[in-house]
CSV table of C-alpha atoms and ligand atoms in Angstrom, one decimal:
chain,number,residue,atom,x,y,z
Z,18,UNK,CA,-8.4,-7.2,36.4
Z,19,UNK,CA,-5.8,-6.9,39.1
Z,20,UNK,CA,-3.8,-3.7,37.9
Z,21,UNK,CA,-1.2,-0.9,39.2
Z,22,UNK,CA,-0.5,2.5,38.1
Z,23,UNK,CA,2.2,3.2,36.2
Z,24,UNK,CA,4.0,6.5,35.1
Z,25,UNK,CA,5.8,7.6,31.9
Z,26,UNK,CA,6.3,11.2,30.9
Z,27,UNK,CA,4.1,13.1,32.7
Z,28,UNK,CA,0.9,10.6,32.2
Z,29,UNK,CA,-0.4,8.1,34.6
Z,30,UNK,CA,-2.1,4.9,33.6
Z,31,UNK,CA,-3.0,1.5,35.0
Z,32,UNK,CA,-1.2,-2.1,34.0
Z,33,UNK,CA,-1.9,-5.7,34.6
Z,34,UNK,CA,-0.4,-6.2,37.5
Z,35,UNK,CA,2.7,-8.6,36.2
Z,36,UNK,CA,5.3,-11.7,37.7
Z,37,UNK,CA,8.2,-10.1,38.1
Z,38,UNK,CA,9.8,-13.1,38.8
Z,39,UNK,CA,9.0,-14.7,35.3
Z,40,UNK,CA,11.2,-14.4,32.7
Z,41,UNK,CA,9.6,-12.1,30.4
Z,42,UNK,CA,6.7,-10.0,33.0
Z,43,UNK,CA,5.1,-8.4,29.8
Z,44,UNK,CA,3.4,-11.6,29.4
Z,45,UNK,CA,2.1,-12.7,32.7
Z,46,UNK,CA,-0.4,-9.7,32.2
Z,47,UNK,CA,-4.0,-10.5,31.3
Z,48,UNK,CA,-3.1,-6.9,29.0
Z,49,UNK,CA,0.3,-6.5,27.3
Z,50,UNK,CA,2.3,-3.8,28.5
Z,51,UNK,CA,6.1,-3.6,28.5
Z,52,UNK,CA,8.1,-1.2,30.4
Z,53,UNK,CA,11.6,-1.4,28.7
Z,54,UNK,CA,9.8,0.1,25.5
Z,55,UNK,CA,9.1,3.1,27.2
Z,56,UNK,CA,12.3,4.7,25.2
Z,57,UNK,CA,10.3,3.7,22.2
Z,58,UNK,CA,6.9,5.0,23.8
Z,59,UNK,CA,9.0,8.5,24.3
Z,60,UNK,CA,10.3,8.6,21.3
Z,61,UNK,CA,7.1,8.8,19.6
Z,62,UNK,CA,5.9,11.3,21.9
Z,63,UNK,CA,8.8,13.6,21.1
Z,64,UNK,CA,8.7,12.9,17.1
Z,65,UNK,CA,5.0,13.1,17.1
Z,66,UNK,CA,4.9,16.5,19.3
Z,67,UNK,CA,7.5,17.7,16.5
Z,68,UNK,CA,5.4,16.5,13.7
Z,69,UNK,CA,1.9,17.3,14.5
Z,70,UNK,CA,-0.3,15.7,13.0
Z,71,UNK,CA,-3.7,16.3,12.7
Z,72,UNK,CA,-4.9,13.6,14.4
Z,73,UNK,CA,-3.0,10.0,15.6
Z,74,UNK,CA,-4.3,6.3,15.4
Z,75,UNK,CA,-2.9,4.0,18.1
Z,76,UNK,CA,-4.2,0.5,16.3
Z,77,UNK,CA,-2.8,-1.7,18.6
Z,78,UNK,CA,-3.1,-0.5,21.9
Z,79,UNK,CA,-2.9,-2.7,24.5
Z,80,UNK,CA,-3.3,-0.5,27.5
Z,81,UNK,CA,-3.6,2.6,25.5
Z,82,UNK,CA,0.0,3.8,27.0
Z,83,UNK,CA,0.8,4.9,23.9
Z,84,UNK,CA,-1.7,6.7,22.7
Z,85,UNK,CA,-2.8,7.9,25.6
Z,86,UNK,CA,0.7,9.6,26.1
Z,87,UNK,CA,0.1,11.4,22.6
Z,88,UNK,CA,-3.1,12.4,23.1
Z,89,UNK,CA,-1.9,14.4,27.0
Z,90,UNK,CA,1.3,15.2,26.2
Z,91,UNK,CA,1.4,16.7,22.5
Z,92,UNK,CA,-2.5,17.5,22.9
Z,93,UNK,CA,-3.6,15.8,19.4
Z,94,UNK,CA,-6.9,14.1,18.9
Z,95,UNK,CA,-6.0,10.3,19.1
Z,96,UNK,CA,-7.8,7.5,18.8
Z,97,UNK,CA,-6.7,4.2,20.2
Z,98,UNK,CA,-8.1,0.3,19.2
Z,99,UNK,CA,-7.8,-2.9,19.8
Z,100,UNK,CA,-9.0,-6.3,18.3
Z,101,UNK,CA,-9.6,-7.6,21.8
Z,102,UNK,CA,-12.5,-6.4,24.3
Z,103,UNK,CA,-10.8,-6.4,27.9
Z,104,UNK,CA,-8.0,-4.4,26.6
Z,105,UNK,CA,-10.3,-2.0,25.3
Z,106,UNK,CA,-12.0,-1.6,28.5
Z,107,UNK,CA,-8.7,-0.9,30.3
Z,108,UNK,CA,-7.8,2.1,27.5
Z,109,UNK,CA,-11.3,3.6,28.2
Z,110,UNK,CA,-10.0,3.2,31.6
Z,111,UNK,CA,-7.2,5.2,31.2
Z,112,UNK,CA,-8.2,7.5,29.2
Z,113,UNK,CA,-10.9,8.5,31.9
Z,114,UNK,CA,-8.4,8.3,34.6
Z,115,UNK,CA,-6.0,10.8,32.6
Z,116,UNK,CA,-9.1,12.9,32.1
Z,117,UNK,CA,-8.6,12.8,28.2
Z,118,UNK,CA,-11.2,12.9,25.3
Z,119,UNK,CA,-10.4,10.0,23.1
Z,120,UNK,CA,-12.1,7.8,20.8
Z,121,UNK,CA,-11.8,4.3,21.9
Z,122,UNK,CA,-12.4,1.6,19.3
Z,123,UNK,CA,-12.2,-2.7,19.7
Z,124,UNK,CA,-12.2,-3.7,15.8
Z,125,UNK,CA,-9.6,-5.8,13.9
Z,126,UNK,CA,-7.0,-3.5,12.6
Z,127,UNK,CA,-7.7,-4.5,9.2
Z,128,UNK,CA,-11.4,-3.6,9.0
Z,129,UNK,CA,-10.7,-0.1,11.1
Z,130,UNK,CA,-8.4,0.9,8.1
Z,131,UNK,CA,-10.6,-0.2,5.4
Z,132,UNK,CA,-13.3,2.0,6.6
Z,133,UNK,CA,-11.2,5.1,7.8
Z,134,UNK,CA,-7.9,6.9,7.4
Z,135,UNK,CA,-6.1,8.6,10.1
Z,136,UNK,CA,-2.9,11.4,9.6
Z,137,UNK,CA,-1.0,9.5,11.4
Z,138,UNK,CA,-0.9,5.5,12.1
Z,139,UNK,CA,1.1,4.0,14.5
Z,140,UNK,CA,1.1,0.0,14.7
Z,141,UNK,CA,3.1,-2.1,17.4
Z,142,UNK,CA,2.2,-5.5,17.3
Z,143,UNK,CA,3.3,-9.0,18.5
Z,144,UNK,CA,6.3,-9.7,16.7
Z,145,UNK,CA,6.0,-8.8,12.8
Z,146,UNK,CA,4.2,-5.6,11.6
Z,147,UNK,CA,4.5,-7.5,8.0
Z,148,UNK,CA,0.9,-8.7,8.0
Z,149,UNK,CA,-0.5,-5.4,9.0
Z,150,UNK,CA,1.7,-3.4,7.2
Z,151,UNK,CA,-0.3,-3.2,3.9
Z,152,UNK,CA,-3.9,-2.3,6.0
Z,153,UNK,CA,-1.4,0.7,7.7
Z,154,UNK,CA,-0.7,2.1,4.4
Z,155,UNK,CA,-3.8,2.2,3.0
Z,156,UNK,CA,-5.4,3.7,6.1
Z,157,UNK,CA,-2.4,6.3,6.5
Z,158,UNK,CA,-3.0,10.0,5.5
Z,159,UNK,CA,1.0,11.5,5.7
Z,160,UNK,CA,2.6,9.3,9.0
Z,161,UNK,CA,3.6,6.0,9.7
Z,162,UNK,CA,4.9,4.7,12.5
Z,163,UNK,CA,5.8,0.5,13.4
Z,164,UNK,CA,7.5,-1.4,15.7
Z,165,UNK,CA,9.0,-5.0,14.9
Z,166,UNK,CA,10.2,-7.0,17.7
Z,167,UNK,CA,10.7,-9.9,15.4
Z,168,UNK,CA,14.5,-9.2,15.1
Z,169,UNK,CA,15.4,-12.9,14.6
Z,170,UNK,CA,13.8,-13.1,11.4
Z,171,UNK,CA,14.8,-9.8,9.9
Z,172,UNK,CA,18.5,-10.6,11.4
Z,173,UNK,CA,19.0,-13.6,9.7
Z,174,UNK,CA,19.1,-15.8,12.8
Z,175,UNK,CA,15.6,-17.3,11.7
Z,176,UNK,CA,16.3,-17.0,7.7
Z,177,UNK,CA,13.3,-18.8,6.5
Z,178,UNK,CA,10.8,-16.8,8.6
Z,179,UNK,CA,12.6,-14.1,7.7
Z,180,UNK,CA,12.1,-15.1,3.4
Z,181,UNK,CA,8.4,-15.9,4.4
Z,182,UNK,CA,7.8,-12.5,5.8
Z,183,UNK,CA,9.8,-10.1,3.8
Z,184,UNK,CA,10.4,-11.9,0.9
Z,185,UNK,CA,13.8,-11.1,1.5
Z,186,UNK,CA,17.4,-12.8,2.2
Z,187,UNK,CA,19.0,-11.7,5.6
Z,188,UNK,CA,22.4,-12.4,6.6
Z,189,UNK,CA,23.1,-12.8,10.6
Z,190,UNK,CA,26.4,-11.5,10.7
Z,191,UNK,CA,28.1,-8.5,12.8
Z,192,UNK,CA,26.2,-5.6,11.3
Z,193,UNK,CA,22.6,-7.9,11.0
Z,194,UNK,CA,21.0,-5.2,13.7
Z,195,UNK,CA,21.5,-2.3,10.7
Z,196,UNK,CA,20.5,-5.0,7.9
Z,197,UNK,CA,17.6,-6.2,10.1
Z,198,UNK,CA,16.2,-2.4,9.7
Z,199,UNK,CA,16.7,-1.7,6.1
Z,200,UNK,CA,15.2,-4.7,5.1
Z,201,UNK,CA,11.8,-3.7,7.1
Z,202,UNK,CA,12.1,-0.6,5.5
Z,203,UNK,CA,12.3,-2.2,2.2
Z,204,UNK,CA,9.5,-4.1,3.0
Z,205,UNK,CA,7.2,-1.1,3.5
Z,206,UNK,CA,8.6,0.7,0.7
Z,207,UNK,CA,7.6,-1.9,-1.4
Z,208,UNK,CA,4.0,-2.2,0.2
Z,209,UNK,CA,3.4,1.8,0.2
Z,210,UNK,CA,4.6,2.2,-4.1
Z,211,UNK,CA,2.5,-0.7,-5.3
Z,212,UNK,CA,-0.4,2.6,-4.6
Z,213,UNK,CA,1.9,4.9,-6.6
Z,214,UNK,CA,2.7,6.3,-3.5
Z,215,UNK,CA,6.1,7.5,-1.9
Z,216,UNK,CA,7.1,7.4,1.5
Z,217,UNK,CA,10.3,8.6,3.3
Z,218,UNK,CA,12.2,7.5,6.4
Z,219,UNK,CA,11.8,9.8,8.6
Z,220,UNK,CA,13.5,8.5,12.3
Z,221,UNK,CA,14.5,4.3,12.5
Z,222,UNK,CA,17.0,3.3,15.5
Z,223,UNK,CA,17.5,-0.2,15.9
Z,224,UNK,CA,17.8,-1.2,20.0
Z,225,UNK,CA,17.9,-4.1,22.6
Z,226,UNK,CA,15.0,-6.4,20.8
Z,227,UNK,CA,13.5,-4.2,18.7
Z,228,UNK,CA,13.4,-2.0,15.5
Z,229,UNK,CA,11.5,1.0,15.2
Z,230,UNK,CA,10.5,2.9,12.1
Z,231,UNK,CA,8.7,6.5,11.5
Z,232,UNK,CA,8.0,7.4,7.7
Z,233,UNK,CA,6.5,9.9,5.2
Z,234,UNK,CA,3.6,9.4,3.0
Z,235,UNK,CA,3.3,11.2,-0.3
Z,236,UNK,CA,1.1,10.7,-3.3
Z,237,UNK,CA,2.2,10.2,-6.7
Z,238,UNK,CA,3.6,7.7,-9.1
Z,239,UNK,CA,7.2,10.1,-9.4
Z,240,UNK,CA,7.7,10.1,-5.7
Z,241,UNK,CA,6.8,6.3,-5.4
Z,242,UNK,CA,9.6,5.7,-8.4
Z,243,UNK,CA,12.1,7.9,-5.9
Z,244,UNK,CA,11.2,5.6,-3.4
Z,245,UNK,CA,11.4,2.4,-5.5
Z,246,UNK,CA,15.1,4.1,-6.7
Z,247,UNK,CA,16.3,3.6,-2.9
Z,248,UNK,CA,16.3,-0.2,-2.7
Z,249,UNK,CA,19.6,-2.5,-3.5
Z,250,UNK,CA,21.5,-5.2,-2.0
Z,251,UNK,CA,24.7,-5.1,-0.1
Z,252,UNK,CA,26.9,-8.0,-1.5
Z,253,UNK,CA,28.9,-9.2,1.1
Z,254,UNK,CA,32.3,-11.6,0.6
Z,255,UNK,CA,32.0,-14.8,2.2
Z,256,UNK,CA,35.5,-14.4,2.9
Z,257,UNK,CA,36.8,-10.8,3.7
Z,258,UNK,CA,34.8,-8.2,5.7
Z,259,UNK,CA,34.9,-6.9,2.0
Z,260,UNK,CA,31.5,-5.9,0.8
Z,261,UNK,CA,29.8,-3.5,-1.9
Z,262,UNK,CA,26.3,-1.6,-2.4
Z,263,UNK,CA,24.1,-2.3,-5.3
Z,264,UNK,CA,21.4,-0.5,-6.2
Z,265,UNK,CA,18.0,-1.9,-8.2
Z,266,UNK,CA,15.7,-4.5,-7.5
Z,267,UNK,CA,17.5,-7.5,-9.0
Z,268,UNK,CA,21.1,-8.8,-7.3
Z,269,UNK,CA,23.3,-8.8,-9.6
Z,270,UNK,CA,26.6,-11.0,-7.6
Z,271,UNK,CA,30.0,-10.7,-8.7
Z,272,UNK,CA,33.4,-12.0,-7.3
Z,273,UNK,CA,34.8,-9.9,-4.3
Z,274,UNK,CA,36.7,-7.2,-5.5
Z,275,UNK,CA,39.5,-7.8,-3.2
Z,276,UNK,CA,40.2,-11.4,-2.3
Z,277,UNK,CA,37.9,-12.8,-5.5
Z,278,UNK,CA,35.4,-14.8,-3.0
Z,279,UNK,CA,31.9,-15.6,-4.0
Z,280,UNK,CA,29.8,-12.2,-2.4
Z,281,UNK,CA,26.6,-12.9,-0.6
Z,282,UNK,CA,23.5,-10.8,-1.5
Z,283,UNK,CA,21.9,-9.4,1.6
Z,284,UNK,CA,18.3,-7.9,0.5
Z,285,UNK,CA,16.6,-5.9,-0.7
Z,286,UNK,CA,17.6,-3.8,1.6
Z,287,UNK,CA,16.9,0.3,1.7
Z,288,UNK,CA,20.2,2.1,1.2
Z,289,UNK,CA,18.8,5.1,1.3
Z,290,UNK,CA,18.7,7.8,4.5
Z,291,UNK,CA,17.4,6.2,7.4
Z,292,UNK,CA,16.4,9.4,9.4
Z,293,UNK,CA,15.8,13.1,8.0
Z,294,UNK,CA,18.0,15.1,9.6
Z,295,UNK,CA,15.6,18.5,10.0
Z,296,UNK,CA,13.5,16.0,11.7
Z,297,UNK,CA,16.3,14.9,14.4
Z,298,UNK,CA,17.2,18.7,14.8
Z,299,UNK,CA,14.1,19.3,16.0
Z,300,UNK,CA,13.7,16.4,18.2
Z,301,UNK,CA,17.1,17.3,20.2
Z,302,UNK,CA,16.0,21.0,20.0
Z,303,UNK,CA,12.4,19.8,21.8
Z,304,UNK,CA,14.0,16.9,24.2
Z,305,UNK,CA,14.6,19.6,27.0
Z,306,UNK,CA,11.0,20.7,27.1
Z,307,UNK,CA,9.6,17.1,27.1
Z,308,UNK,CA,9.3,15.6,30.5
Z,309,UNK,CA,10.3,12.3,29.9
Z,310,UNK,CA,11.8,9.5,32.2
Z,311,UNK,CA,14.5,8.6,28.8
Z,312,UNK,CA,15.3,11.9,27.9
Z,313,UNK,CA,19.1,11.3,28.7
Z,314,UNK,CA,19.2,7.5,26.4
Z,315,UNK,CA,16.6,9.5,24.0
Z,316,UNK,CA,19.0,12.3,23.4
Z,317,UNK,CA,22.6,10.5,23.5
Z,318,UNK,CA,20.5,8.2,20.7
Z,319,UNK,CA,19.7,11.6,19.1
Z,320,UNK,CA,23.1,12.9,18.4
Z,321,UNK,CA,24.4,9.9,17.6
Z,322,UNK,CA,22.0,9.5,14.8
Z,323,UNK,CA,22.6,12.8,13.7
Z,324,UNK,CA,26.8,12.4,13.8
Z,325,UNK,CA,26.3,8.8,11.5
Z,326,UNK,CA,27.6,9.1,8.0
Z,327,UNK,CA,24.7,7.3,5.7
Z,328,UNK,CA,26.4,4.5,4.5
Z,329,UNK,CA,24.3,1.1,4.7
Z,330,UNK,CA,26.6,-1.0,6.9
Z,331,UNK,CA,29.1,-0.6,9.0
Z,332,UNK,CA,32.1,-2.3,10.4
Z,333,UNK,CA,33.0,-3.9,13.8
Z,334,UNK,CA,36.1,-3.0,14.6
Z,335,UNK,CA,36.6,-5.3,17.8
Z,336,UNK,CA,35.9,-8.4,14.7
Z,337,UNK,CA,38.8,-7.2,12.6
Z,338,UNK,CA,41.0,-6.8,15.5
Z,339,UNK,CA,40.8,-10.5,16.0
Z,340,UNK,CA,40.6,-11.3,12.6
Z,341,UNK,CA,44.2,-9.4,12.4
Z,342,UNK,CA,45.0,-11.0,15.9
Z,343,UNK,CA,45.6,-7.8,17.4
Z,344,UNK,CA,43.9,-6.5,20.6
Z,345,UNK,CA,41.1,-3.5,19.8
Z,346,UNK,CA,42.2,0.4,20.3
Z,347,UNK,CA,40.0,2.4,21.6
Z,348,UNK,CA,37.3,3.3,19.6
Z,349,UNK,CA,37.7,7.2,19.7
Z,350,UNK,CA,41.6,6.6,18.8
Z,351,UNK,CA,40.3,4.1,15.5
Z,352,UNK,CA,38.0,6.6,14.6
Z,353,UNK,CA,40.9,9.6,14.8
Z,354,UNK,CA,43.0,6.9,12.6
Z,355,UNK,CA,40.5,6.6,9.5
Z,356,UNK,CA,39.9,10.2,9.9
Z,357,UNK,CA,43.8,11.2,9.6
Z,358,UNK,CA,44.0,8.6,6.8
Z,359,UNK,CA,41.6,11.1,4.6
Z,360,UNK,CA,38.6,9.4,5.0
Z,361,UNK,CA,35.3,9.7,6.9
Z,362,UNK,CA,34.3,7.6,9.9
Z,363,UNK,CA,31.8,8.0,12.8
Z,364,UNK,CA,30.1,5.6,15.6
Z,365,UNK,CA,26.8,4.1,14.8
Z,366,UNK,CA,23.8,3.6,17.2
Z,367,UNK,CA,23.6,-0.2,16.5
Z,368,UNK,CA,26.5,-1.2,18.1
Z,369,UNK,CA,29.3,0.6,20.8
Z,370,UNK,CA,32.4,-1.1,18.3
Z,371,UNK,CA,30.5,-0.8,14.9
Z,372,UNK,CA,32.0,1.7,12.5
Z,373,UNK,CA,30.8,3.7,9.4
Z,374,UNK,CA,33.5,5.2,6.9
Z,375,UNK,CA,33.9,5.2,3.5
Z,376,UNK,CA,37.6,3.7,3.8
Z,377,UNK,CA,38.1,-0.2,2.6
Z,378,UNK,CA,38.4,-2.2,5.8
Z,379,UNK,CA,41.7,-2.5,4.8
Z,380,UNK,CA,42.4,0.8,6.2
Z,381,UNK,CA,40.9,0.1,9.9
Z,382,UNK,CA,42.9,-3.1,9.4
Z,383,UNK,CA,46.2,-1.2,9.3
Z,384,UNK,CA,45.3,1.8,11.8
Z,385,UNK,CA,44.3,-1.9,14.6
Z,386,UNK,CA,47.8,-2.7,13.5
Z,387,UNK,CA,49.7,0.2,13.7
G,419,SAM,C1,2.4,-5.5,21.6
G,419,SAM,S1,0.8,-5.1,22.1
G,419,SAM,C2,0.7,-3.4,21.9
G,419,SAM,C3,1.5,-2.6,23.0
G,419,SAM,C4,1.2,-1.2,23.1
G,419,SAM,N1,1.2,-0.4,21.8
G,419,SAM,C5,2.2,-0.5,24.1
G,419,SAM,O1,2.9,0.4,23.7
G,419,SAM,O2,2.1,-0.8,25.3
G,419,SAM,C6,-0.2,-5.7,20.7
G,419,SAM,C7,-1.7,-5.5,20.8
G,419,SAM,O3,-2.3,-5.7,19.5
G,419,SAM,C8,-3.5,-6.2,19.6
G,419,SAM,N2,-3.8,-6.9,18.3
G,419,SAM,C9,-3.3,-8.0,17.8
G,419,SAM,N3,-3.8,-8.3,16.6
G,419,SAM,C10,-4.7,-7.3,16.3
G,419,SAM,C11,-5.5,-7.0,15.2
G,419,SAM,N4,-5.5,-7.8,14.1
G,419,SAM,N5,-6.3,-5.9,15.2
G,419,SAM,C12,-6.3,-5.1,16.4
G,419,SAM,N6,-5.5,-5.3,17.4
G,419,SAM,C13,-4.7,-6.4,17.4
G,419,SAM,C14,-3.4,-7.2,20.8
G,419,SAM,O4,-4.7,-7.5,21.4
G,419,SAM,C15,-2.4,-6.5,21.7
G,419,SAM,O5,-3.1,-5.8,22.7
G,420,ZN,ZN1,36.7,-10.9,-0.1
């Protein structure tokens, strides 16, 4: 295999060598290996280094980048698999070349975590971690990690792929990146309490073409029921930006409260927190000890998670600026406005003009037109 070294934190490793002048390099490579998720690669390094697990499945490797990061730079035991042989010859590879002890394993993700459990499990697959999500679960001791780059269906923009794999109904409208994430995490609630387990976000960002989830395990049929307690829809008016939070497993639609519009039910979603914020705190406090090549994007996404109030959607402000035909403010003076007005408001990491307050949008409506 023709390959070059690459570099990411402070570990080297080889790649495929790739066509940079294809559309999408990543797969010109005999091996997958993608360089714009090495934000996603660091963050796991940083959370995992926090968390410390006892020991760290990668069970879709690839090249190993992953889990060969974990395993040099938060000094775990890791193992790392994949399904198919050549990539599995390129982690031993690696591994070797970083002069690192790890267990190298080529089986199908769903017979390694029939057999074996793991503290931590970290899958990042092609697309949807839905059909791997259950074999995850069962093979996960207290951490799970997964990656979805299949934003189109959990956004909405490819609805019946979307019902197919998360039995669920997304919307593709201005806040689908935040919707897109609750409703994977709604999905792997639901797989994890059907074990009476719980499970607990942890750290989820939504960014560029992906979504990207970190969770708590925890036995018992009373912390699976907390779990369960955290799902609900957000019914949103096919007219207005007007929308409200539900909470249960069945939608229960009523007219919008403030035009009287038929509401659309967008779920289940989780409504729950999305990130723990002891967890965050100790990622930021980390970040300056952590060599990594993101640490500046890593951290601004950092704070900005910590700074976001936890409500479930959000609004874009630039959208009801044109919607009240008035040009948009800037976004720190909006923010300022809703905050004056008594309420609460802060950015949100899915978009630079989304919004979070607990003021109608009425409110924003008037501060754009003020
Ligand atoms: C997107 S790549 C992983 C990228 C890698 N984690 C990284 O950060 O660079 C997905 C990998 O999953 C492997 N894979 C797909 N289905 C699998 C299965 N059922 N069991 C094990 N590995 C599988 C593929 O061979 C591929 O190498
Ligand atoms: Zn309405």
């Amino acid at each position: 295999m023709d390959v070059i070294e690459a570099e990411e934190g402070k570990t080297r490793f080889f790649v495929p060598r790739q066509d940079s002048g294809h559309a999408f390099p990543p797969g010109t490579g005999r091996i997958f290996y993608n360089r714009r998720m090495e934000l996603n690669r660091d963050a796991t390094v940083l959370l995992t280094s926090v968390l410390n697990p006892r020991e760290y499945l990668d069970a879709m490797g690839a090249t190993g980048a992953r889990g060969i990061r974990v395993a040099s730079e938060c000094g775990i035991p890791v193992t790392i698999n994949d399904r198919d042989p050549e990539a599995v010859e390129l982690i031993r590879e690696n591994a070797n070349h970083a002069g690192l002890q790890v267990e190298v394993t080529g089986m199908n993700i769903h017979t390694l975590l029939s057999c074996r459990r793991f503290d931590a499990v970290d899958i990042d697959p092609y697309g949807s971690p839905a059909p791997y999500c259950d074999s995850a679960i069962r093979g996960t001791l207290r951490y799970l990690m997964v990656t979805a780059t299949d934003t189109a269906p959990l956004c909405g923009a490819h609805q019946k792929a979307g019902i197919r794999r998360y039995f669920a109904h997304p919307v593709n409208n201005e806040y689908h990146a935040e919707t897109g994430l609750r409703t994977l995490l709604a999905f792997v609630v639901r797989e994890t309490v059907k074990y009476d387990r719980g499970i607990r976000p942890l750290f989820c960002f939504s960014r560029e073409h992906y979504v990207r989830a970190h969770f708590r395990l925890e036995n018992g049929a009373g912390r699976a029921d907390r779990a369960v307690a955290g799902i609900g829809y957000i019914h949103q008016c096919s007219a207005c930006p007007h929308r409200v939070e539900q909470y249960g497993i069945l939608p229960l639609s009523e007219p919008c409260t403030s035009c009287g519009s038929v509401t659309v039910p967008i779920g289940p979603l989780w409504l729950g927190a999305i990130q723990d914020p002891d967890i965050i705190s100790a990622m930021l406090d980390r970040l300056p000890d952590q060599p990594l090549n993101t640490a500046r994007e890593l951290g601004s996404l950092l704070h900005t998670l910590q700074d976001e109030l936890p409500t479930s959607s959000f609004y874009d402000y630039h959208m009801l600026a044109k919607q009240g035909k008035v040009s948009p403010k800037p976004i720190g003076d909006v923010i300022a406005g809703i905050l004056d007005a008594g309420y609460r408001a802060s950015r949100t990491h899915y978009t630079g003009t989304g919004i979070r307050t607990d003021a109608p949008y009425q409110v924003i409506m008037e501060i754009l037109k003020g």
